[in-house]
PDB file of C-alpha atoms in Angstrom:
ATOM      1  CA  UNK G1490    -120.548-114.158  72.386  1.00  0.00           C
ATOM      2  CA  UNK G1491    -123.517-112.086  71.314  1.00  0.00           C
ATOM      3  CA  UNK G1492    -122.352-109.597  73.554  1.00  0.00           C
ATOM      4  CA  UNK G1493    -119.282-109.346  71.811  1.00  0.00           C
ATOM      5  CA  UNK G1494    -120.592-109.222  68.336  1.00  0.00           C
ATOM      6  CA  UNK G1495    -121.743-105.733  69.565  1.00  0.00           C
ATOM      7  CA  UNK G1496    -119.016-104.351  71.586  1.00  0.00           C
ATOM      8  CA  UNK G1497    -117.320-105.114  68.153  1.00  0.00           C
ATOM      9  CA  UNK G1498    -120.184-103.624  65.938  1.00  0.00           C
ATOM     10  CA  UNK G1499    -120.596-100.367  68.294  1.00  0.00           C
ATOM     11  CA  UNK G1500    -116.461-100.155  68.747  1.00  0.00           C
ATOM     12  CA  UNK G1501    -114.943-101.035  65.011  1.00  0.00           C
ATOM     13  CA  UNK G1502    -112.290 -98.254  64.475  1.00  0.00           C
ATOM     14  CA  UNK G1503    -111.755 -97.841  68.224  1.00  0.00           C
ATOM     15  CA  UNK G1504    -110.755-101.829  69.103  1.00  0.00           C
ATOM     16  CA  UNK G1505    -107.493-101.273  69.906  1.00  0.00           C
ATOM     17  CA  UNK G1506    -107.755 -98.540  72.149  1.00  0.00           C
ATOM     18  CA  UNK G1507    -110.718 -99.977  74.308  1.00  0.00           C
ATOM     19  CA  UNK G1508    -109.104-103.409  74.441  1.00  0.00           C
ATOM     20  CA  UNK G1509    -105.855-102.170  75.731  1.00  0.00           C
ATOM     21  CA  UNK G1510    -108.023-100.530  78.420  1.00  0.00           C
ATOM     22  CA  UNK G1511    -110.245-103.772  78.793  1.00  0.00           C
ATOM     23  CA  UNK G1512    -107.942-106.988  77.971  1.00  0.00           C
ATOM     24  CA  UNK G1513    -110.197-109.540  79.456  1.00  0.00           C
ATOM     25  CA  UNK G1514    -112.811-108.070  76.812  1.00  0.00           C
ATOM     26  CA  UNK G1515    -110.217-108.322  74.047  1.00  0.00           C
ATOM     27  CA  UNK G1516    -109.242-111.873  75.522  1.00  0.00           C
ATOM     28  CA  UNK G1517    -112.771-112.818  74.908  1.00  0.00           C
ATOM     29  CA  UNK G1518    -113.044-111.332  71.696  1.00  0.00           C
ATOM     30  CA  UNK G1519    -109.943-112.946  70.150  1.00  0.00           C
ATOM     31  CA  UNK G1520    -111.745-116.574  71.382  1.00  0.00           C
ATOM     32  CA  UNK G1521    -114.954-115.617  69.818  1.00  0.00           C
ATOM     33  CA  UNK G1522    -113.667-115.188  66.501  1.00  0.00           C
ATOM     34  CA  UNK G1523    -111.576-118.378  66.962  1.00  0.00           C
ATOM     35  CA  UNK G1524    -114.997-120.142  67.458  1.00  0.00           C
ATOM     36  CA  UNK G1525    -116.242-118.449  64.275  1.00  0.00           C
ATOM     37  CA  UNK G1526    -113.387-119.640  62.444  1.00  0.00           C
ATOM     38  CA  UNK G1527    -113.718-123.186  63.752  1.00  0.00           C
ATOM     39  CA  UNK G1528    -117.667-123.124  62.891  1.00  0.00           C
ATOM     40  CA  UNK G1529    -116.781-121.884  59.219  1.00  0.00           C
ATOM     41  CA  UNK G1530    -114.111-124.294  58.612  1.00  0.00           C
ATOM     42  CA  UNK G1531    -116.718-127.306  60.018  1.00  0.00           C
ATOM     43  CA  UNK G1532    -119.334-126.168  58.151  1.00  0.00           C
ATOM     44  CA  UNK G1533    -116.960-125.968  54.639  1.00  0.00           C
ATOM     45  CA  UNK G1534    -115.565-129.536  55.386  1.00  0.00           C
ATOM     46  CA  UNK G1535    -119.215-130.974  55.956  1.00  0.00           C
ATOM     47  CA  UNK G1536    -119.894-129.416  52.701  1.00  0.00           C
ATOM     48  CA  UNK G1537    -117.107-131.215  50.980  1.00  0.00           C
ATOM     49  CA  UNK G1538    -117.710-134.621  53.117  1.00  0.00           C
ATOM     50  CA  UNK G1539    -121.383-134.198  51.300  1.00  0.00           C
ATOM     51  CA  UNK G1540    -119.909-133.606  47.901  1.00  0.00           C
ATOM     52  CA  UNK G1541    -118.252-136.304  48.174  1.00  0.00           C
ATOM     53  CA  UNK G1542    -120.624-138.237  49.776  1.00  0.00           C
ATOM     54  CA  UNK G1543    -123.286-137.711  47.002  1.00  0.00           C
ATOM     55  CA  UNK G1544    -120.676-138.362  44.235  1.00  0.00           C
ATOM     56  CA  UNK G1545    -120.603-141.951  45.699  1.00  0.00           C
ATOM     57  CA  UNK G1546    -123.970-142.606  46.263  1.00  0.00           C
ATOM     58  CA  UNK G1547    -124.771-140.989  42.466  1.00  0.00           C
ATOM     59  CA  UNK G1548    -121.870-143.162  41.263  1.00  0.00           C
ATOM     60  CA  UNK G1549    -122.700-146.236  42.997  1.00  0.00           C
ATOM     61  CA  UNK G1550    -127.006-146.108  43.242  1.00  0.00           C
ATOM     62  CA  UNK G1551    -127.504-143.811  40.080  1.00  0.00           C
ATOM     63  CA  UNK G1552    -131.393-144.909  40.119  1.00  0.00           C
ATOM     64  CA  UNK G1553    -131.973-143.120  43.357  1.00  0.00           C
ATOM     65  CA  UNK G1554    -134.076-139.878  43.560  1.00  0.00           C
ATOM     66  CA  UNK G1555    -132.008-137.001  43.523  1.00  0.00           C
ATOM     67  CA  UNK G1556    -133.786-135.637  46.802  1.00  0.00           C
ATOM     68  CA  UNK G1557    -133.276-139.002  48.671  1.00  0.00           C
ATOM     69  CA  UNK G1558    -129.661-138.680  47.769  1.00  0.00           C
ATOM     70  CA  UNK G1559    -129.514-135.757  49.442  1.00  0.00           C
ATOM     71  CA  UNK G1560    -131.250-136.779  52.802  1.00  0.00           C
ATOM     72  CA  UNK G1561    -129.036-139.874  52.717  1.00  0.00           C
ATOM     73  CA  UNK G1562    -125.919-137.837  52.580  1.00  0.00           C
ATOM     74  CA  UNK G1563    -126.634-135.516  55.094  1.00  0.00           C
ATOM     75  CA  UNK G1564    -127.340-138.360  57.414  1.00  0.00           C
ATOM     76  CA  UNK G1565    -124.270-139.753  56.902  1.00  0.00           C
ATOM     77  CA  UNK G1566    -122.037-136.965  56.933  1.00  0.00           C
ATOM     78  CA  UNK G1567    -124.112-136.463  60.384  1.00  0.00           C
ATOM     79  CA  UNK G1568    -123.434-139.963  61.479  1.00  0.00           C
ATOM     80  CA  UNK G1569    -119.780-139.444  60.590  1.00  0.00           C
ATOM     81  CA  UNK G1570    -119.625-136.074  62.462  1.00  0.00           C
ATOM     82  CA  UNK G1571    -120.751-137.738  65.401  1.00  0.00           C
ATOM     83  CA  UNK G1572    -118.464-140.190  65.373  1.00  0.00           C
ATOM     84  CA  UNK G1573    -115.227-138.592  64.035  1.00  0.00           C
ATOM     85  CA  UNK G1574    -112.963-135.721  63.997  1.00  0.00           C
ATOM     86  CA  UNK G1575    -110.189-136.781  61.595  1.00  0.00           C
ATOM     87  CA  UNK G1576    -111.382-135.340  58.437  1.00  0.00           C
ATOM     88  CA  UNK G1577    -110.141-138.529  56.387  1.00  0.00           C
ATOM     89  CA  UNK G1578    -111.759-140.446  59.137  1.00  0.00           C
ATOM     90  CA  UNK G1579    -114.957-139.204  57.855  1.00  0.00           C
ATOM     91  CA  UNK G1580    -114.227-139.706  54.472  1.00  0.00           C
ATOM     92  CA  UNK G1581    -112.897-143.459  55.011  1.00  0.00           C
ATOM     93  CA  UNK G1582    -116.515-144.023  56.767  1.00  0.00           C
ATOM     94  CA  UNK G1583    -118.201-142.794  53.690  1.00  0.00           C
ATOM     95  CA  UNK G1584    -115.772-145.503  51.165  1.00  0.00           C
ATOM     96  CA  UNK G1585    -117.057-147.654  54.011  1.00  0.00           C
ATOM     97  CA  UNK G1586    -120.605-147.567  52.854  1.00  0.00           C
ATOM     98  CA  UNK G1587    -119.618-147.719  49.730  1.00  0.00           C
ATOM     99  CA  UNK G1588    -117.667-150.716  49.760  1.00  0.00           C
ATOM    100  CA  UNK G1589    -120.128-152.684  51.580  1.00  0.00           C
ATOM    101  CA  UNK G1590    -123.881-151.394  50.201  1.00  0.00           C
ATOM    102  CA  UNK G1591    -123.081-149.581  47.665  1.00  0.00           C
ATOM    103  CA  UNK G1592    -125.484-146.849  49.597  1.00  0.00           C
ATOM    104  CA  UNK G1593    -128.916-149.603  49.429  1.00  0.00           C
ATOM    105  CA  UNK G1594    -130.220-149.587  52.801  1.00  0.00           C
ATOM    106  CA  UNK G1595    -132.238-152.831  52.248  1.00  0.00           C
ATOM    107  CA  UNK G1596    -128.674-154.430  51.479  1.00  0.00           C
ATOM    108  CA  UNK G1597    -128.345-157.668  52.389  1.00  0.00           C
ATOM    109  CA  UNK G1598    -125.114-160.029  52.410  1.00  0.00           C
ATOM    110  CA  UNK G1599    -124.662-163.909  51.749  1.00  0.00           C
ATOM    111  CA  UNK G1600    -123.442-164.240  55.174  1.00  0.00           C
ATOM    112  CA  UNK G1601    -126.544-162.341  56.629  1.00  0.00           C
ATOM    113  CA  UNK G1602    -125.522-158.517  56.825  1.00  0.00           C
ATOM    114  CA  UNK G1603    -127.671-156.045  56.685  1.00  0.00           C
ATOM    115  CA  UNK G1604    -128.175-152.423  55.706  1.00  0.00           C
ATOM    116  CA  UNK G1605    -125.784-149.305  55.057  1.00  0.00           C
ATOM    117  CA  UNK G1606    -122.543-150.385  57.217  1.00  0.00           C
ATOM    118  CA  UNK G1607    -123.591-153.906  56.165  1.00  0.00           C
ATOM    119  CA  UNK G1608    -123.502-155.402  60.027  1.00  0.00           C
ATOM    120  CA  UNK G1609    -124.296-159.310  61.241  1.00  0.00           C
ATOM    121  CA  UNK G1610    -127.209-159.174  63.540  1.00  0.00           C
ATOM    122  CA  UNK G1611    -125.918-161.084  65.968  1.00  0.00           C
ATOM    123  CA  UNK G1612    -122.651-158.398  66.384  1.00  0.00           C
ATOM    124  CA  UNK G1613    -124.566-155.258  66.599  1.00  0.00           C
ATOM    125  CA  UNK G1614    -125.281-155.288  69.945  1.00  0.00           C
ATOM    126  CA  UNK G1615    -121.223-155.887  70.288  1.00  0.00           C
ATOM    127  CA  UNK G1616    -120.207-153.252  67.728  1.00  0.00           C
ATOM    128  CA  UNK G1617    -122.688-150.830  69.232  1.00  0.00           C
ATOM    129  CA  UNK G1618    -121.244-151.307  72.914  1.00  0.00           C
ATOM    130  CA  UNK G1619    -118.433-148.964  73.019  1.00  0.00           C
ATOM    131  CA  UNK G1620    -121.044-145.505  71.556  1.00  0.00           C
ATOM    132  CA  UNK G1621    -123.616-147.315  74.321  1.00  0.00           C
ATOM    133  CA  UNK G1622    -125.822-148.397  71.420  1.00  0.00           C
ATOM    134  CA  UNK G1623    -127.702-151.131  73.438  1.00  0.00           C
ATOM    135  CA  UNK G1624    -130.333-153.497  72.811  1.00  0.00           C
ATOM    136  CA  UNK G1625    -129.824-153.538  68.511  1.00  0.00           C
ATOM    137  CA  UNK G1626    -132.646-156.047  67.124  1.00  0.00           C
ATOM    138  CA  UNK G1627    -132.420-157.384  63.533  1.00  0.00           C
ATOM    139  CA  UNK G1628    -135.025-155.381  62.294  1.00  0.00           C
ATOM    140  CA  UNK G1629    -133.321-152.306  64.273  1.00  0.00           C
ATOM    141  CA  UNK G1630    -130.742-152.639  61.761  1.00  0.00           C
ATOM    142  CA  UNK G1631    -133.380-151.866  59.117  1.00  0.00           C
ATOM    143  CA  UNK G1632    -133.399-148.239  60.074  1.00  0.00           C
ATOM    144  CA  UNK G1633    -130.514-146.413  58.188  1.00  0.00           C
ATOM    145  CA  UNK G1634    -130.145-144.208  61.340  1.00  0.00           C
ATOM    146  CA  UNK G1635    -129.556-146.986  63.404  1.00  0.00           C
ATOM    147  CA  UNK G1636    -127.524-148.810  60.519  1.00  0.00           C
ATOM    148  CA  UNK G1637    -125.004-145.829  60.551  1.00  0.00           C
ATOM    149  CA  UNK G1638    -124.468-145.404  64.170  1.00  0.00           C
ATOM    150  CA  UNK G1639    -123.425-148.829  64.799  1.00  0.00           C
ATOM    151  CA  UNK G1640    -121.274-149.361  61.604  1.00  0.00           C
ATOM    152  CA  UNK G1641    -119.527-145.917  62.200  1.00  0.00           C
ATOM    153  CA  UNK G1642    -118.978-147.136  66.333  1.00  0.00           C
ATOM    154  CA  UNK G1643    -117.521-150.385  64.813  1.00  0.00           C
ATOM    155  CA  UNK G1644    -114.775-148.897  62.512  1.00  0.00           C
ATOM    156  CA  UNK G1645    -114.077-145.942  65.299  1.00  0.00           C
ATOM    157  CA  UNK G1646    -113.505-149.026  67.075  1.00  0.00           C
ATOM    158  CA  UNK G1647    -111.420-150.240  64.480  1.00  0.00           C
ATOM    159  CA  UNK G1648    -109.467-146.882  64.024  1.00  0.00           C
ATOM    160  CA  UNK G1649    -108.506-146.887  67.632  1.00  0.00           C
ATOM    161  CA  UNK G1650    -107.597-150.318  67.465  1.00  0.00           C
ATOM    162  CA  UNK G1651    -105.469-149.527  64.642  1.00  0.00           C
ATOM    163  CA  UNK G1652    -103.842-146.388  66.042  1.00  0.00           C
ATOM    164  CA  UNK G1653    -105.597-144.587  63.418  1.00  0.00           C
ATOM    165  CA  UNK G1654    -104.547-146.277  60.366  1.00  0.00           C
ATOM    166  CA  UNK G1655    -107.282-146.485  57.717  1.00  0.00           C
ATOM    167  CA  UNK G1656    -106.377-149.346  55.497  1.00  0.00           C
ATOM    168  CA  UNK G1657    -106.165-151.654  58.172  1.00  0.00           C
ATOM    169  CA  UNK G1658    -109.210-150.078  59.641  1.00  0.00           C
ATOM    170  CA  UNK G1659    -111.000-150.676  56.885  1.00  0.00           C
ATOM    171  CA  UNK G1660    -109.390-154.314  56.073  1.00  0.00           C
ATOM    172  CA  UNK G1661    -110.810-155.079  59.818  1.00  0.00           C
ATOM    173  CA  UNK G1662    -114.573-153.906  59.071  1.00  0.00           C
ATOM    174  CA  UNK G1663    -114.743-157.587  56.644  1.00  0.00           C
ATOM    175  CA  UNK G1664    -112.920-159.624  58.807  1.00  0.00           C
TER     176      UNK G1664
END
């Protein structure tokens, strides 16, 4: 691809000509900028996922630092870019949270969940399974990283189980 990037610098007004004479080169080129496009589109919809990702946790855990806000978003928009591509995949991930911590890692449930994605102990070694998140202690769930990856595995899980459909999706994730 670098390669390209200076055919296309050292060529500019002359494209046409050289990739009629070279159409694997012009093959190539029309792919590169396809990847380019994809990149920037990623990149602006992981911008908006952390928007609105911040809006919730300001909204929901207004006494957090600003700067830990933003370290907690990006780890979840990376968690959910892991784990999804659906765009409102993502997003439903992110209410996810929400719903069930209200973005307090240390939360902890009557019934006994813990963390982030608010998971039982004695499931996340089940809800972690199908990402091949093995061996999940209590205190494992602790670590927001590890939080994240196996609540986002457990509602993909949920999503595929539900041919996609986010309400019951999310209706599942309490049940």
């Amino acid at each position: 691809t670098a390669t390209i990037a200076i055919v296309l610098a050292t060529f500019g007004a002359t494209w046409s000509v050289f990739a009629r004479k070279y159409p694997a080169l012009a093959f190539e080129k029309n792919k590169f900028e396809l990847e380019q496009k994809k990149i920037h589109e990623s990149t602006e919809a992981d911008h908006k996922l952390g928007q609105y990702t911040i809006n919730l946790i300001s909204r929901d855990y207004p006494e957090l630092d600003n700067s830990k806000k933003q370290i907690l978003a990006r780890m979840v928009v990376q968690v959910a870019g892991d784990m999804f591509t659906d765009p409102n995949h993502k997003k439903a991930f992110v209410a996810v949270i929400s719903i069930e911590s209200k973005f307090h890692r240390d939360a902890r449930s009557p019934t006994g969940a813990v963390g982030l994605t608010q998971i039982i102990p004695n499931y996340a070694n089940d809800h972690g399974r199908p990402c091949e998140i093995y061996n999940v202690k209590p205190e494992d769930l602790l670590d927001a990283q590890t939080n994240l990856a196996v609540g986002a595995c457990y509602f993909r899980f949920l999503l595929e189980r539900y041919n996609g459909d986010i309400f019951a999706a999310i209706s599942g994730y309490n049940a």
